[in-house]
PDB file of C-alpha atoms in Angstrom:
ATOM      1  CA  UNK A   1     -15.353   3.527 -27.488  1.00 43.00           C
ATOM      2  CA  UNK A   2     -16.094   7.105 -26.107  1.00 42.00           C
ATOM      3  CA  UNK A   3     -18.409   5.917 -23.641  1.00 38.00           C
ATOM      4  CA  UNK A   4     -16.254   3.445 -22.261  1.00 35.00           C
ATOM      5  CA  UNK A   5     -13.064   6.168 -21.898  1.00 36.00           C
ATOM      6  CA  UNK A   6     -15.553   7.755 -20.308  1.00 34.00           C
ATOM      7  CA  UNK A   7     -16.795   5.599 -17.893  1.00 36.00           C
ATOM      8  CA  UNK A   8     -12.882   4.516 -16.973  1.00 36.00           C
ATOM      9  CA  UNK A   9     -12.350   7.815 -16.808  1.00 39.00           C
ATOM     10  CA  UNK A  10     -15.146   8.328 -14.325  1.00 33.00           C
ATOM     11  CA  UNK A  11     -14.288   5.468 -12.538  1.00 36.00           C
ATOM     12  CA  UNK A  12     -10.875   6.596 -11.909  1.00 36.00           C
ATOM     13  CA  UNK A  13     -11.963  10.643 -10.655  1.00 36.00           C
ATOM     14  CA  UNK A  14     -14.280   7.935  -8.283  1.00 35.00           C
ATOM     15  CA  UNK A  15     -11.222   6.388  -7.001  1.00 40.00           C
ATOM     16  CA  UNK A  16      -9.860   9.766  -5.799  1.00 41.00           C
ATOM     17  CA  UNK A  17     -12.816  10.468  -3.188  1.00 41.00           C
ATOM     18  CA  UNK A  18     -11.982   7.991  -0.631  1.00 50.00           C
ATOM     19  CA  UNK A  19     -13.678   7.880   2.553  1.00 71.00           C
ATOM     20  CA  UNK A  20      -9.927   6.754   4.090  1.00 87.00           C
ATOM     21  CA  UNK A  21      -8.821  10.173   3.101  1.00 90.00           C
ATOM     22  CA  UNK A  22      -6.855  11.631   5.509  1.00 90.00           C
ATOM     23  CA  UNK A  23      -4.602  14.975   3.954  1.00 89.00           C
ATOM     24  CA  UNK A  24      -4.966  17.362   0.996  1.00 86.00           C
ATOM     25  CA  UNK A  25      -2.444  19.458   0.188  1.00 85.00           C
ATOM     26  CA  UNK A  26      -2.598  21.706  -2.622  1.00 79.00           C
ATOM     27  CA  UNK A  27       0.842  22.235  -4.427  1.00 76.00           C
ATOM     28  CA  UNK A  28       0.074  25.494  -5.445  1.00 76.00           C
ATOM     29  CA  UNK A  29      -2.217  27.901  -7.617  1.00 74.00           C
ATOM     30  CA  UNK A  30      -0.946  27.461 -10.861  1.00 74.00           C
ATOM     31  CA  UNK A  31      -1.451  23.717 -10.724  1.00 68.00           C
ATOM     32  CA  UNK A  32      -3.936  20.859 -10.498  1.00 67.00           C
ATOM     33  CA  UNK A  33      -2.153  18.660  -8.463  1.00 75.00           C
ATOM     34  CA  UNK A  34      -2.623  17.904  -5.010  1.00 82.00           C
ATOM     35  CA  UNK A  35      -0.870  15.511  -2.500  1.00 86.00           C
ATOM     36  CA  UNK A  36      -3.347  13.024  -1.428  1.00 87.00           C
ATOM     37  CA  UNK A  37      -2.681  11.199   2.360  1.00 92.00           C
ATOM     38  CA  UNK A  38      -4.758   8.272   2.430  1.00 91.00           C
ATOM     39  CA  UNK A  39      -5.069   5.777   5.381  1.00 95.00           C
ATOM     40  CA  UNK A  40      -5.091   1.823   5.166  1.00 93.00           C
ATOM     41  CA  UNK A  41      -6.265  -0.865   7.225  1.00 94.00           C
ATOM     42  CA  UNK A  42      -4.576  -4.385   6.500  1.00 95.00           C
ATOM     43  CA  UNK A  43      -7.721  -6.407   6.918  1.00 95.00           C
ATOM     44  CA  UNK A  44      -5.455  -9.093   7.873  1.00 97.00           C
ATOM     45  CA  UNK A  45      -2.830  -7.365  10.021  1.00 97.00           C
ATOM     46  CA  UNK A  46      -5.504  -5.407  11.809  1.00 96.00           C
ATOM     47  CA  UNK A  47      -2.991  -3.911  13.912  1.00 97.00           C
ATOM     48  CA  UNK A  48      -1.563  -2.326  11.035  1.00 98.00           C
ATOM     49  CA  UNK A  49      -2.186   1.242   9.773  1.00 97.00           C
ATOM     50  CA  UNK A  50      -0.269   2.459   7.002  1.00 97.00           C
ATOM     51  CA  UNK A  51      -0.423   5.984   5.535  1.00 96.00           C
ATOM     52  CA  UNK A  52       0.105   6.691   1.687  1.00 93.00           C
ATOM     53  CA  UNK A  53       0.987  10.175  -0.001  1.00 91.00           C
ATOM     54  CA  UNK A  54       0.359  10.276  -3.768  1.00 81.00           C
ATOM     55  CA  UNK A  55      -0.084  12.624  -6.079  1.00 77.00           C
ATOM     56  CA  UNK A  56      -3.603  13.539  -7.430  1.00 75.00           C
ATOM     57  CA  UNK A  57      -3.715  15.382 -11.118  1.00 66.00           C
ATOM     58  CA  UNK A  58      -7.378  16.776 -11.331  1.00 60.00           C
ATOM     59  CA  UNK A  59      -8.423  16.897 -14.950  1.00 53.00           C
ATOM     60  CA  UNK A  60      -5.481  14.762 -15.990  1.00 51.00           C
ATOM     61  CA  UNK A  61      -6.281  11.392 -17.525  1.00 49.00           C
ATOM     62  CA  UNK A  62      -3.195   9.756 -15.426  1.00 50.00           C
ATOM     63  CA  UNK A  63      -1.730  10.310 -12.043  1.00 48.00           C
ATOM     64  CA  UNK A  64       1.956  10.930 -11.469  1.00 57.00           C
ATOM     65  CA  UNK A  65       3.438   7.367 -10.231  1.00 60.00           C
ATOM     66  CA  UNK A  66       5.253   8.894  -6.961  1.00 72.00           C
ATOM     67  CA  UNK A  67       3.930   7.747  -3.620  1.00 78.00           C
ATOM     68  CA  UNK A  68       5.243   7.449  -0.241  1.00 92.00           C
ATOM     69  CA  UNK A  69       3.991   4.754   2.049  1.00 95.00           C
ATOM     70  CA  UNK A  70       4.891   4.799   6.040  1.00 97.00           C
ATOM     71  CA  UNK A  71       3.023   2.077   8.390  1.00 98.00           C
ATOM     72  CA  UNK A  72       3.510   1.880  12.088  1.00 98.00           C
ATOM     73  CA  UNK A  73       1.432  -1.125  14.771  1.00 97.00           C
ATOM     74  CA  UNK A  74      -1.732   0.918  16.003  1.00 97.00           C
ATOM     75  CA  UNK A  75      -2.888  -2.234  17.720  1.00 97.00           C
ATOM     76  CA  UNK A  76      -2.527  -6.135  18.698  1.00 97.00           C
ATOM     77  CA  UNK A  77      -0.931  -8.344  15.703  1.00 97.00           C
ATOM     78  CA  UNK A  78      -1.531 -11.680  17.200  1.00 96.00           C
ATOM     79  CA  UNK A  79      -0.001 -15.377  16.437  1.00 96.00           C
ATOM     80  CA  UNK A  80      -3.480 -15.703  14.359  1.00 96.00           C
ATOM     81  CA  UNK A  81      -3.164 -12.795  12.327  1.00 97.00           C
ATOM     82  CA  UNK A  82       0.429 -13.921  11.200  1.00 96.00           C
ATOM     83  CA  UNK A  83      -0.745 -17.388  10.592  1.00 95.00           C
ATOM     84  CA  UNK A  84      -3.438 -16.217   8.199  1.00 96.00           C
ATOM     85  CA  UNK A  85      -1.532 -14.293   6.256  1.00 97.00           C
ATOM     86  CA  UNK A  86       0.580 -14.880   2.612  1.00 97.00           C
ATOM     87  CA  UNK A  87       4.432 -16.054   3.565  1.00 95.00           C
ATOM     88  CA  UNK A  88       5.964 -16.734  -0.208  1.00 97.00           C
ATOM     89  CA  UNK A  89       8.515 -14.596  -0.767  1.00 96.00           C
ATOM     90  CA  UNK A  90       6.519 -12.264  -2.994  1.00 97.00           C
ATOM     91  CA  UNK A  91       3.872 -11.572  -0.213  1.00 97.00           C
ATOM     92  CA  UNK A  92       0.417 -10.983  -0.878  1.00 97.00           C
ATOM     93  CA  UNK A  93      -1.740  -7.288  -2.698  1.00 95.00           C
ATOM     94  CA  UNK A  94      -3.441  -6.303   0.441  1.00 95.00           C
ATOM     95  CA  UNK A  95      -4.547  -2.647  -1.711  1.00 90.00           C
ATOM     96  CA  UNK A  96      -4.605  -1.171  -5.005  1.00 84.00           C
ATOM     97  CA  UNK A  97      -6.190   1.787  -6.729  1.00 72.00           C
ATOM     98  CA  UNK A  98      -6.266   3.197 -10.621  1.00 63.00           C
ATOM     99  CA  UNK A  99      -3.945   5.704 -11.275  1.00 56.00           C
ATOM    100  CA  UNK A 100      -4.541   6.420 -14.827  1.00 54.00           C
ATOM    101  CA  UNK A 101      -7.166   5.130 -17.626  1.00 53.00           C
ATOM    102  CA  UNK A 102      -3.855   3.676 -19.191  1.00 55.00           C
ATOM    103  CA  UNK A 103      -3.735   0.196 -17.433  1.00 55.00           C
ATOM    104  CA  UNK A 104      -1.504   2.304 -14.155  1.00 61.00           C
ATOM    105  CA  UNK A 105      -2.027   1.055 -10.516  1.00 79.00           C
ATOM    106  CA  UNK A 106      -0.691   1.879  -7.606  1.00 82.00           C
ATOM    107  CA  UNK A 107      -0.799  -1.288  -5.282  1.00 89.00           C
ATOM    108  CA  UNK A 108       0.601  -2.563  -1.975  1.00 93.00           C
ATOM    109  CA  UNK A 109       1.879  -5.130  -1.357  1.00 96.00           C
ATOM    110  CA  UNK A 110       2.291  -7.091   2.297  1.00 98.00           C
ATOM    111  CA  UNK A 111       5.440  -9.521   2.907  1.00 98.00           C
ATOM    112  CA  UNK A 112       6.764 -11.062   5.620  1.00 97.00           C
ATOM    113  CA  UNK A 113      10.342 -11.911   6.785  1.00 96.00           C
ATOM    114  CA  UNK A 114      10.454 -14.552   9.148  1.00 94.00           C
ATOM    115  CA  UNK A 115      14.074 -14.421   9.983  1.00 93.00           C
ATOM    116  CA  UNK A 116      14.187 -10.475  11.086  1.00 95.00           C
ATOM    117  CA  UNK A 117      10.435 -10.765  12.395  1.00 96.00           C
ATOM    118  CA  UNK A 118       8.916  -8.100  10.640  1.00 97.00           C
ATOM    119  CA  UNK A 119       6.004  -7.157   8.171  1.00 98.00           C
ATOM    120  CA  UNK A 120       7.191  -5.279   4.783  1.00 98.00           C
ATOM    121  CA  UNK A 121       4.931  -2.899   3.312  1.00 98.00           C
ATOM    122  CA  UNK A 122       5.855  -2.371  -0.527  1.00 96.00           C
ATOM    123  CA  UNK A 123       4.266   0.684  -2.453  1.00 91.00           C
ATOM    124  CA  UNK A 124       4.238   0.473  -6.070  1.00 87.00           C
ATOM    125  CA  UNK A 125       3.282   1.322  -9.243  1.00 80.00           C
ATOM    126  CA  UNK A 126       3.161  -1.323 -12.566  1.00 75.00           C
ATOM    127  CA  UNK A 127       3.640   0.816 -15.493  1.00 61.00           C
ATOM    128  CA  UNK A 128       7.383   2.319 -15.819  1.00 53.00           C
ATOM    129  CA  UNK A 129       7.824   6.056 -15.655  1.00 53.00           C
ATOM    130  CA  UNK A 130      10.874   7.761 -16.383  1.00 56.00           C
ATOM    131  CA  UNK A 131      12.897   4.633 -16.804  1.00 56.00           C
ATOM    132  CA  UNK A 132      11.925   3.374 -13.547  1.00 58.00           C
ATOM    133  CA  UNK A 133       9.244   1.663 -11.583  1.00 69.00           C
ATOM    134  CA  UNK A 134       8.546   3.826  -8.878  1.00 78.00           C
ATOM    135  CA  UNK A 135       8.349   2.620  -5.117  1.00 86.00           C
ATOM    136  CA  UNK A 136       8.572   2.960  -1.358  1.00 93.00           C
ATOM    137  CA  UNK A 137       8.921   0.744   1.377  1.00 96.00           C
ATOM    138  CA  UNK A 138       7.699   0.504   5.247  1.00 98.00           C
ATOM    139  CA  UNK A 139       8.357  -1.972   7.930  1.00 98.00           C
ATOM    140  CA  UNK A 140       6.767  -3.017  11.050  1.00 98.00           C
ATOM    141  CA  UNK A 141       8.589  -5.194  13.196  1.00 97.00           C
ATOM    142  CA  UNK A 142       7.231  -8.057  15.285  1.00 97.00           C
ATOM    143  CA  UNK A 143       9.228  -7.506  18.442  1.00 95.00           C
ATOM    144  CA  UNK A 144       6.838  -6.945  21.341  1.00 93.00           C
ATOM    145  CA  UNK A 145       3.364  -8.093  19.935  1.00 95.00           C
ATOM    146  CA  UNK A 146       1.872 -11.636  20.749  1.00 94.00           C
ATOM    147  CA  UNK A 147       2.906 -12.904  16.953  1.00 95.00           C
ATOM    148  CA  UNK A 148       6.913 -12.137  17.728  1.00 92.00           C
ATOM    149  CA  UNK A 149       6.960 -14.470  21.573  1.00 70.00           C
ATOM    150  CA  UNK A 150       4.519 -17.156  19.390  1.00 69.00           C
ATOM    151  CA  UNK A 151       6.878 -17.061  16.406  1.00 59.00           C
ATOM    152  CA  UNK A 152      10.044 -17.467  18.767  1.00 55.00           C
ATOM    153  CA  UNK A 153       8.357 -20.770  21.019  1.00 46.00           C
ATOM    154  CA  UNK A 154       7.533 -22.234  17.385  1.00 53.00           C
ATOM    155  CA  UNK A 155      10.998 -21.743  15.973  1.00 52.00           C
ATOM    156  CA  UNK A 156      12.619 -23.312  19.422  1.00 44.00           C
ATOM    157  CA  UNK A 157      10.043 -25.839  18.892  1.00 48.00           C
ATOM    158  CA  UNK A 158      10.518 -26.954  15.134  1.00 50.00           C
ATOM    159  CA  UNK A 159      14.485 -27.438  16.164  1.00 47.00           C
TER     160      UNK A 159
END
């Protein structure tokens, strides 16, 4: 049992060094907590960046659930791109990372809403802190990429 706390426990400091790291800020000297930035590439939205801010505990066995998510178009989202992606209402996990050896993750997840033309980005953790699931939300709209004139032709179209 003690090797396998271990090795999740490894596993999990692992997670932390990320080659998409972006920002480290310390939040002071008497603490082991840092604010982590991290960037993300939606491998199927790949004009789609989106930056998340979480908090790191060093030597803690579980990361604080707060995290801020912001995305922004940082190239072409094309008809294609839109047509591969999930459209139910509850969207697709496009990332997700360990946050504590107790079953925590921080995912995110991408949906899309067809009527306002936009990608949702939806930051969130599954294991309740506090009373509350904590969460953030980004959006990036459609409205001057290829995907958002495509989109309007096909909805003229299907009329």
């Amino acid at each position: 049992m003690r090797k396998l706390l271990l090795a999740v426990g490894l596993s999990t400091l692992l997670i932390g060094c990320s080659d998409n790291e972006v920002g480290d800020v310390s939040l002071g000297v008497f603490t082991l907590k840092d604010i982590k930035i991290t960037s993300l590439h939606d491998d199927k939205i790949e004009g789609v960046t989106c930056h998340i801010a979480s908090i790191e505990a060093n030597l803690s066995l579980s990361d604080p659930s707060d995290s801020s998510i912001s995305c922004r178009q940082t190239g072409d989202i094309t008809p294609e791109m839109i047509a591969a992606i999930d459209k139910s209402k509850s969207g697709e996990v496009v990332f997700k990372q360990s946050k504590s050896i107790f079953f925590k993750t921080m995912k995110v997840r991408r949906i899309f809403d067809p009527e306002n033309q936009t990608l949702l980005y939806l930051s969130y953790t599954t294991k309740e802190t506090d009373g509350s699931f904590k969460h953030s939300l980004s959006t990036v709209p459609l409205w001057g990429t290829k995907a958002y004139n495509a989109f309007q032709s096909n909805q003229v179209a299907d009329q």
